[in-house]
């Protein structure tokens, strides 16, 4: 993979120019993407700033993120050739930091569950996950140092785990969703993919203007091992990765406790789909009503289901989520982070499914930061998920870094 | 003014067709709009459904609300001639209910403070208010039975007060902002303008699919008179309107108490501009960076100010807002609604300002429903503001209706 921190160090030392760094990515894309299919559009002649904390960093943006200079097609024929007027807030911010928004990456239609044709960079017969398929595959496949996706259920952490790269779904609205196609306004969260946790921290600090994010250090963090029993058991590979990560954290000085989540969290987890689908049916009202025949089957099913959810059920689901957030906040008085599965196992051996978000959706609903840390091992990548308190993105990244470092030793 | 309930009754009785109802509006627009200037686009040949709870209702949409069939120009040359691909969620919903999205209404640039050329329908030398200038003027000027605007500070309740129509800024996100240009994602709220409170309730119930909204009845409501001392005194006309509304409510059986708001609410009020401007600078990053010279002076000032607000100050402002919401929630254990000023006085005698949102912005930040009830009297219109608890839109409308009825007696 291509590391942001490595590129920036070489640029700082004068051994690489920003243009050279962008060219590295272009060459990697030309060599590898024909077998992966992570991109829907590349800027043939982008402006390449010489200055800025992200100068020389080529970025991929999931194709539901508006760009004025490149098409934004939502993974759907309904938006074929569509050119928004403005850049999304995050795209504009990236340019202001010196980054090059080089590419649009594949997305399932409207960031739902119908697979793209993108292949897992580690094995072309396996899914890269979704919905941020192209962003995860671009970074995991060593073609870009930074890519952005969105998560409504598990669309950042799951594909990162499948593709073997680091990723963060930050606290809710830490990065604005302005100019990002909405699926569920209570859930949609913009997230980052990068080679390692240090790269994520550097980029997130720059994008949010929050310098503290990258400097917080984790010393003897308190980590709760969480298995999310309400979401069924994972595959052995995911359990093994969790144990390996826990052991590594322990060796690095972390204090580990095993906890069962309070029942309010299981209740909230169960209600996530109602909030998601009720909102999606409204958010995509025009697409459903005027172009329903052009929608692929899974998203159409979800939108039809959304139309059957009553406002009363939706309100009740939101009350459950609200209660769970309070309970979770209290839990973070006792521990710094939770450590849990990023996905049920490695990427499934199919291109007909993007995998299962059941270990992700509670945390999206809670709005808390989640980091995927790849766990080195045999076979296809498997990651673990570090979950922190709302607004504690820096602390969460610091503990994730401690685990990443310990796993690499 | 044209009443939704009246049109619907006539259509139900067979004395008016939906097409006839739309034609009434077209004729009123042709006759009155040349002196008012409430519209930026009219659909010359819209589909006119025969069925649906809003069949025969011509609707105006503030020109920051996306429409696939009409231009959406944000009150700015930057978006001249711009045609979005999709309808905003609320526009799509309105069509599904049988309404005709006949017109786009004037907005200040990106719903900020630089005035439009729209005139107050009651006196062309006075502002109609802003930023939802055209929507308020269209309804207050008797040209449309229903129009939609947005409020980030006081952009629904204030122009409704100035233009003499009823309006509701519902609970935060009761109506999705999907497809509505963002200024501040924590504050932007879609609201409705109509001839009377009953019309608002009918339309809001239909748009949200929440039938309870229109049937809740207010009996002997507990009303707290609130003067928002932290926001400076209003003009005598606003104070007189408040007293008249309070007296009318008392005659109708309401129990009135005078209260001073707890200090947490004053603190939150003071921090509203930081949240608004910090977010606006990001939300409009592309416009500010790429087209700054095309922005009018007031919004440019706000965006420049937004760039100077630190993330730490923004976070602190949000914590103040969070505390204030808790305090306000407790206050609603004691009373059903608050009754306060909608604006500092009648519409100022100028087209160079849209007036002052100081009596509105706290309630936008709290996310609670607010209804403007016009208070009949001499001179230019003045309204009062009925504020309810979060999610209590039906109860708030019911008390507003009780006050409206009592004032008309």
JSON list of C-alpha atoms in Angstrom, two decimals, chain A residues 119-231:
[
{"chain": "A", "resi": 119, "resn": "UNK", "atom": "CA", "xyz": [-12.88, -7.18, -7.26]},
{"chain": "A", "resi": 120, "resn": "UNK", "atom": "CA", "xyz": [-11.01, -7.72, -4.04]},
{"chain": "A", "resi": 121, "resn": "UNK", "atom": "CA", "xyz": [-7.38, -6.68, -4.64]},
{"chain": "A", "resi": 122, "resn": "UNK", "atom": "CA", "xyz": [-6.22, -9.75, -2.68]},
{"chain": "A", "resi": 123, "resn": "UNK", "atom": "CA", "xyz": [-8.25, -12.27, -4.69]},
{"chain": "A", "resi": 124, "resn": "UNK", "atom": "CA", "xyz": [-10.37, -11.37, -7.71]},
{"chain": "A", "resi": 125, "resn": "UNK", "atom": "CA", "xyz": [-12.97, -14.03, -6.94]},
{"chain": "A", "resi": 126, "resn": "UNK", "atom": "CA", "xyz": [-13.87, -12.31, -3.66]},
{"chain": "A", "resi": 127, "resn": "UNK", "atom": "CA", "xyz": [-15.92, -9.20, -3.00]},
{"chain": "A", "resi": 128, "resn": "UNK", "atom": "CA", "xyz": [-14.10, -6.06, -1.87]},
{"chain": "A", "resi": 129, "resn": "UNK", "atom": "CA", "xyz": [-17.14, -5.38, 0.30]},
{"chain": "A", "resi": 130, "resn": "UNK", "atom": "CA", "xyz": [-19.42, -2.41, -0.05]},
{"chain": "A", "resi": 131, "resn": "UNK", "atom": "CA", "xyz": [-20.82, 0.01, -0.43]},
{"chain": "A", "resi": 132, "resn": "UNK", "atom": "CA", "xyz": [-17.51, 1.94, -0.58]},
{"chain": "A", "resi": 133, "resn": "UNK", "atom": "CA", "xyz": [-16.07, -0.85, -2.75]},
{"chain": "A", "resi": 134, "resn": "UNK", "atom": "CA", "xyz": [-13.77, 1.20, -4.96]},
{"chain": "A", "resi": 135, "resn": "UNK", "atom": "CA", "xyz": [-12.33, 3.32, -2.17]},
{"chain": "A", "resi": 136, "resn": "UNK", "atom": "CA", "xyz": [-11.37, 0.25, -0.13]},
{"chain": "A", "resi": 137, "resn": "UNK", "atom": "CA", "xyz": [-10.00, -1.60, -3.16]},
{"chain": "A", "resi": 138, "resn": "UNK", "atom": "CA", "xyz": [-8.03, 1.44, -4.35]},
{"chain": "A", "resi": 139, "resn": "UNK", "atom": "CA", "xyz": [-6.22, 1.81, -1.04]},
{"chain": "A", "resi": 140, "resn": "UNK", "atom": "CA", "xyz": [-5.99, -1.90, -0.19]},
{"chain": "A", "resi": 141, "resn": "UNK", "atom": "CA", "xyz": [-4.78, -2.55, -3.74]},
{"chain": "A", "resi": 142, "resn": "UNK", "atom": "CA", "xyz": [-1.91, -0.08, -3.41]},
{"chain": "A", "resi": 143, "resn": "UNK", "atom": "CA", "xyz": [-3.23, 2.38, -5.96]},
{"chain": "A", "resi": 144, "resn": "UNK", "atom": "CA", "xyz": [-4.05, 5.41, -3.78]},
{"chain": "A", "resi": 145, "resn": "UNK", "atom": "CA", "xyz": [-2.81, 6.61, -0.38]},
{"chain": "A", "resi": 146, "resn": "UNK", "atom": "CA", "xyz": [-6.19, 8.05, 0.63]},
{"chain": "A", "resi": 147, "resn": "UNK", "atom": "CA", "xyz": [-9.80, 7.50, -0.30]},
{"chain": "A", "resi": 148, "resn": "UNK", "atom": "CA", "xyz": [-13.16, 8.55, 1.08]},
{"chain": "A", "resi": 149, "resn": "UNK", "atom": "CA", "xyz": [-16.29, 6.51, 1.46]},
{"chain": "A", "resi": 150, "resn": "UNK", "atom": "CA", "xyz": [-19.47, 6.62, 3.48]},
{"chain": "A", "resi": 151, "resn": "UNK", "atom": "CA", "xyz": [-21.03, 4.29, 6.03]},
{"chain": "A", "resi": 152, "resn": "UNK", "atom": "CA", "xyz": [-24.74, 3.94, 6.76]},
{"chain": "A", "resi": 153, "resn": "UNK", "atom": "CA", "xyz": [-24.58, 0.33, 7.99]},
{"chain": "A", "resi": 154, "resn": "UNK", "atom": "CA", "xyz": [-21.02, -0.96, 7.60]},
{"chain": "A", "resi": 155, "resn": "UNK", "atom": "CA", "xyz": [-19.83, 0.51, 4.30]},
{"chain": "A", "resi": 156, "resn": "UNK", "atom": "CA", "xyz": [-16.45, 1.81, 5.47]},
{"chain": "A", "resi": 157, "resn": "UNK", "atom": "CA", "xyz": [-15.22, -0.62, 8.15]},
{"chain": "A", "resi": 158, "resn": "UNK", "atom": "CA", "xyz": [-16.36, -3.81, 6.40]},
{"chain": "A", "resi": 159, "resn": "UNK", "atom": "CA", "xyz": [-14.70, -3.17, 3.00]},
{"chain": "A", "resi": 160, "resn": "UNK", "atom": "CA", "xyz": [-11.55, -1.94, 4.77]},
{"chain": "A", "resi": 161, "resn": "UNK", "atom": "CA", "xyz": [-11.43, -5.23, 6.68]},
{"chain": "A", "resi": 162, "resn": "UNK", "atom": "CA", "xyz": [-11.98, -7.21, 3.45]},
{"chain": "A", "resi": 163, "resn": "UNK", "atom": "CA", "xyz": [-9.36, -5.23, 1.50]},
{"chain": "A", "resi": 164, "resn": "UNK", "atom": "CA", "xyz": [-6.73, -5.12, 4.25]},
{"chain": "A", "resi": 165, "resn": "UNK", "atom": "CA", "xyz": [-6.40, -1.38, 4.75]},
{"chain": "A", "resi": 166, "resn": "UNK", "atom": "CA", "xyz": [-6.96, 0.92, 7.71]},
{"chain": "A", "resi": 167, "resn": "UNK", "atom": "CA", "xyz": [-10.11, 3.01, 7.85]},
{"chain": "A", "resi": 168, "resn": "UNK", "atom": "CA", "xyz": [-12.00, 5.30, 10.15]},
{"chain": "A", "resi": 169, "resn": "UNK", "atom": "CA", "xyz": [-15.68, 6.08, 10.35]},
{"chain": "A", "resi": 170, "resn": "UNK", "atom": "CA", "xyz": [-15.35, 9.24, 12.44]},
{"chain": "A", "resi": 171, "resn": "UNK", "atom": "CA", "xyz": [-17.85, 10.63, 14.92]},
{"chain": "A", "resi": 172, "resn": "UNK", "atom": "CA", "xyz": [-21.15, 11.55, 13.30]},
{"chain": "A", "resi": 173, "resn": "UNK", "atom": "CA", "xyz": [-20.83, 14.77, 11.26]},
{"chain": "A", "resi": 174, "resn": "UNK", "atom": "CA", "xyz": [-17.16, 15.31, 12.13]},
{"chain": "A", "resi": 175, "resn": "UNK", "atom": "CA", "xyz": [-16.83, 15.48, 8.35]},
{"chain": "A", "resi": 176, "resn": "UNK", "atom": "CA", "xyz": [-19.77, 17.20, 6.67]},
{"chain": "A", "resi": 177, "resn": "UNK", "atom": "CA", "xyz": [-21.98, 15.18, 4.34]},
{"chain": "A", "resi": 178, "resn": "UNK", "atom": "CA", "xyz": [-22.82, 18.30, 2.33]},
{"chain": "A", "resi": 179, "resn": "UNK", "atom": "CA", "xyz": [-22.75, 17.32, -1.34]},
{"chain": "A", "resi": 180, "resn": "UNK", "atom": "CA", "xyz": [-22.86, 13.60, -0.53]},
{"chain": "A", "resi": 181, "resn": "UNK", "atom": "CA", "xyz": [-25.91, 11.71, -1.81]},
{"chain": "A", "resi": 182, "resn": "UNK", "atom": "CA", "xyz": [-28.14, 10.92, 1.15]},
{"chain": "A", "resi": 183, "resn": "UNK", "atom": "CA", "xyz": [-29.37, 7.45, 2.00]},
{"chain": "A", "resi": 184, "resn": "UNK", "atom": "CA", "xyz": [-30.18, 8.04, 5.68]},
{"chain": "A", "resi": 185, "resn": "UNK", "atom": "CA", "xyz": [-29.55, 11.46, 7.17]},
{"chain": "A", "resi": 186, "resn": "UNK", "atom": "CA", "xyz": [-29.33, 10.07, 10.71]},
{"chain": "A", "resi": 187, "resn": "UNK", "atom": "CA", "xyz": [-26.72, 7.48, 9.74]},
{"chain": "A", "resi": 188, "resn": "UNK", "atom": "CA", "xyz": [-24.66, 8.47, 6.67]},
{"chain": "A", "resi": 189, "resn": "UNK", "atom": "CA", "xyz": [-21.10, 9.16, 7.78]},
{"chain": "A", "resi": 190, "resn": "UNK", "atom": "CA", "xyz": [-18.11, 10.10, 5.64]},
{"chain": "A", "resi": 191, "resn": "UNK", "atom": "CA", "xyz": [-15.05, 7.95, 6.36]},
{"chain": "A", "resi": 192, "resn": "UNK", "atom": "CA", "xyz": [-11.42, 7.58, 5.30]},
{"chain": "A", "resi": 193, "resn": "UNK", "atom": "CA", "xyz": [-9.33, 4.69, 3.98]},
{"chain": "A", "resi": 194, "resn": "UNK", "atom": "CA", "xyz": [-5.52, 4.74, 4.19]},
{"chain": "A", "resi": 195, "resn": "UNK", "atom": "CA", "xyz": [-2.56, 2.38, 4.48]},
{"chain": "A", "resi": 196, "resn": "UNK", "atom": "CA", "xyz": [-2.20, 2.66, 8.24]},
{"chain": "A", "resi": 197, "resn": "UNK", "atom": "CA", "xyz": [-3.66, 4.25, 11.34]},
{"chain": "A", "resi": 198, "resn": "UNK", "atom": "CA", "xyz": [-1.02, 6.98, 11.40]},
{"chain": "A", "resi": 199, "resn": "UNK", "atom": "CA", "xyz": [-1.98, 7.93, 7.86]},
{"chain": "A", "resi": 200, "resn": "UNK", "atom": "CA", "xyz": [-5.64, 8.13, 8.87]},
{"chain": "A", "resi": 201, "resn": "UNK", "atom": "CA", "xyz": [-4.85, 10.34, 11.84]},
{"chain": "A", "resi": 202, "resn": "UNK", "atom": "CA", "xyz": [-2.74, 12.71, 9.75]},
{"chain": "A", "resi": 203, "resn": "UNK", "atom": "CA", "xyz": [-5.40, 13.03, 7.05]},
{"chain": "A", "resi": 204, "resn": "UNK", "atom": "CA", "xyz": [-8.33, 13.34, 9.47]},
{"chain": "A", "resi": 205, "resn": "UNK", "atom": "CA", "xyz": [-6.55, 16.05, 11.45]},
{"chain": "A", "resi": 206, "resn": "UNK", "atom": "CA", "xyz": [-5.92, 18.00, 8.26]},
{"chain": "A", "resi": 207, "resn": "UNK", "atom": "CA", "xyz": [-9.41, 17.57, 6.83]},
{"chain": "A", "resi": 208, "resn": "UNK", "atom": "CA", "xyz": [-11.14, 18.57, 10.05]},
{"chain": "A", "resi": 209, "resn": "UNK", "atom": "CA", "xyz": [-8.66, 21.24, 11.13]},
{"chain": "A", "resi": 210, "resn": "UNK", "atom": "CA", "xyz": [-8.35, 19.40, 14.45]},
{"chain": "A", "resi": 211, "resn": "UNK", "atom": "CA", "xyz": [-4.65, 19.07, 15.21]},
{"chain": "A", "resi": 212, "resn": "UNK", "atom": "CA", "xyz": [-5.27, 17.20, 18.44]},
{"chain": "A", "resi": 213, "resn": "UNK", "atom": "CA", "xyz": [-6.44, 14.16, 16.55]},
{"chain": "A", "resi": 214, "resn": "UNK", "atom": "CA", "xyz": [-2.99, 13.12, 15.47]},
{"chain": "A", "resi": 215, "resn": "UNK", "atom": "CA", "xyz": [-1.06, 13.86, 18.63]},
{"chain": "A", "resi": 216, "resn": "UNK", "atom": "CA", "xyz": [-3.09, 12.12, 21.31]},
{"chain": "A", "resi": 217, "resn": "UNK", "atom": "CA", "xyz": [-1.07, 9.26, 22.71]},
{"chain": "A", "resi": 218, "resn": "UNK", "atom": "CA", "xyz": [-2.45, 6.07, 24.20]},
{"chain": "A", "resi": 219, "resn": "UNK", "atom": "CA", "xyz": [-0.76, 4.90, 27.36]},
{"chain": "A", "resi": 220, "resn": "UNK", "atom": "CA", "xyz": [-2.10, 1.86, 29.15]},
{"chain": "A", "resi": 221, "resn": "UNK", "atom": "CA", "xyz": [-5.53, 2.22, 27.59]},
{"chain": "A", "resi": 222, "resn": "UNK", "atom": "CA", "xyz": [-8.50, 0.37, 29.03]},
{"chain": "A", "resi": 223, "resn": "UNK", "atom": "CA", "xyz": [-9.95, -1.85, 26.33]},
{"chain": "A", "resi": 224, "resn": "UNK", "atom": "CA", "xyz": [-13.21, -3.77, 26.55]},
{"chain": "A", "resi": 225, "resn": "UNK", "atom": "CA", "xyz": [-13.49, -6.88, 24.40]},
{"chain": "A", "resi": 226, "resn": "UNK", "atom": "CA", "xyz": [-16.98, -6.91, 22.93]},
{"chain": "A", "resi": 227, "resn": "UNK", "atom": "CA", "xyz": [-18.47, -9.77, 20.92]},
{"chain": "A", "resi": 228, "resn": "UNK", "atom": "CA", "xyz": [-21.89, -8.32, 20.00]},
{"chain": "A", "resi": 229, "resn": "UNK", "atom": "CA", "xyz": [-23.66, -11.61, 20.80]},
{"chain": "A", "resi": 230, "resn": "UNK", "atom": "CA", "xyz": [-26.97, -10.20, 19.54]},
{"chain": "A", "resi": 231, "resn": "UNK", "atom": "CA", "xyz": [-25.44, -10.22, 16.02]}
]
